[in-house]
C-alpha cells in the first residue's frame, strides 16, 4: 500500500505530537502537588492509570510516526 505525501506527513506529525504531549503530561504527573497522583509519597491509582495511558500513547505514537516516516521514505525513493 502506498501512502500519499500528506497522509505520511500527518502520521509523522501525529507521532511527534503524541510524544510531546505525553512527555509533558508525565512530567506534570510526577510533579503533581494536588494529591491526585501521590498520597503521602506513594503513587495512587490515578498515577498508575495515567502512566499506563502515557506508555500506550508512546507506543502508538512511535508506531504511527514510524509508518508515516516509512511512507515518506518510500515516496522519496520513487520520485
mmCIF file of N, CA, C and O in Angstrom, residues 38-44:
data_model
loop_
_atom_site.group_PDB
_atom_site.id
_atom_site.type_symbol
_atom_site.label_atom_id
_atom_site.label_comp_id
_atom_site.label_asym_id
_atom_site.label_seq_id
_atom_site.Cartn_x
_atom_site.Cartn_y
_atom_site.Cartn_z
ATOM 1 N N UNK A 38 -0.131 11.302 44.058
ATOM 2 C CA UNK A 38 0.609 10.731 45.188
ATOM 3 C C UNK A 38 -0.138 11.004 46.486
ATOM 4 O O UNK A 38 -0.656 12.090 46.699
ATOM 5 N N UNK A 39 -0.164 9.993 47.329
ATOM 6 C CA UNK A 39 -0.771 10.113 48.647
ATOM 7 C C UNK A 39 0.297 9.760 49.660
ATOM 8 O O UNK A 39 0.713 8.603 49.753
ATOM 9 N N UNK A 40 0.768 10.743 50.403
ATOM 10 C CA UNK A 40 1.870 10.570 51.360
ATOM 11 C C UNK A 40 3.106 9.964 50.697
ATOM 12 O O UNK A 40 3.780 9.093 51.246
ATOM 13 N N UNK A 41 3.390 10.410 49.481
ATOM 14 C CA UNK A 41 4.575 9.957 48.769
ATOM 15 C C UNK A 41 4.410 8.649 48.014
ATOM 16 O O UNK A 41 5.328 8.212 47.338
ATOM 17 N N UNK A 42 3.256 8.031 48.118
ATOM 18 C CA UNK A 42 3.015 6.760 47.427
ATOM 19 C C UNK A 42 2.112 7.000 46.222
ATOM 20 O O UNK A 42 1.123 7.731 46.322
ATOM 21 N N UNK A 43 2.429 6.356 45.081
ATOM 22 C CA UNK A 43 1.585 6.535 43.888
ATOM 23 C C UNK A 43 0.162 6.033 44.118
ATOM 24 O O UNK A 43 -0.051 5.005 44.767
ATOM 25 N N UNK A 44 -0.786 6.766 43.571
ATOM 26 C CA UNK A 44 -2.194 6.389 43.691
ATOM 27 C C UNK A 44 -2.632 5.659 42.418
ATOM 28 O O UNK A 44 -1.882 5.559 41.445
#
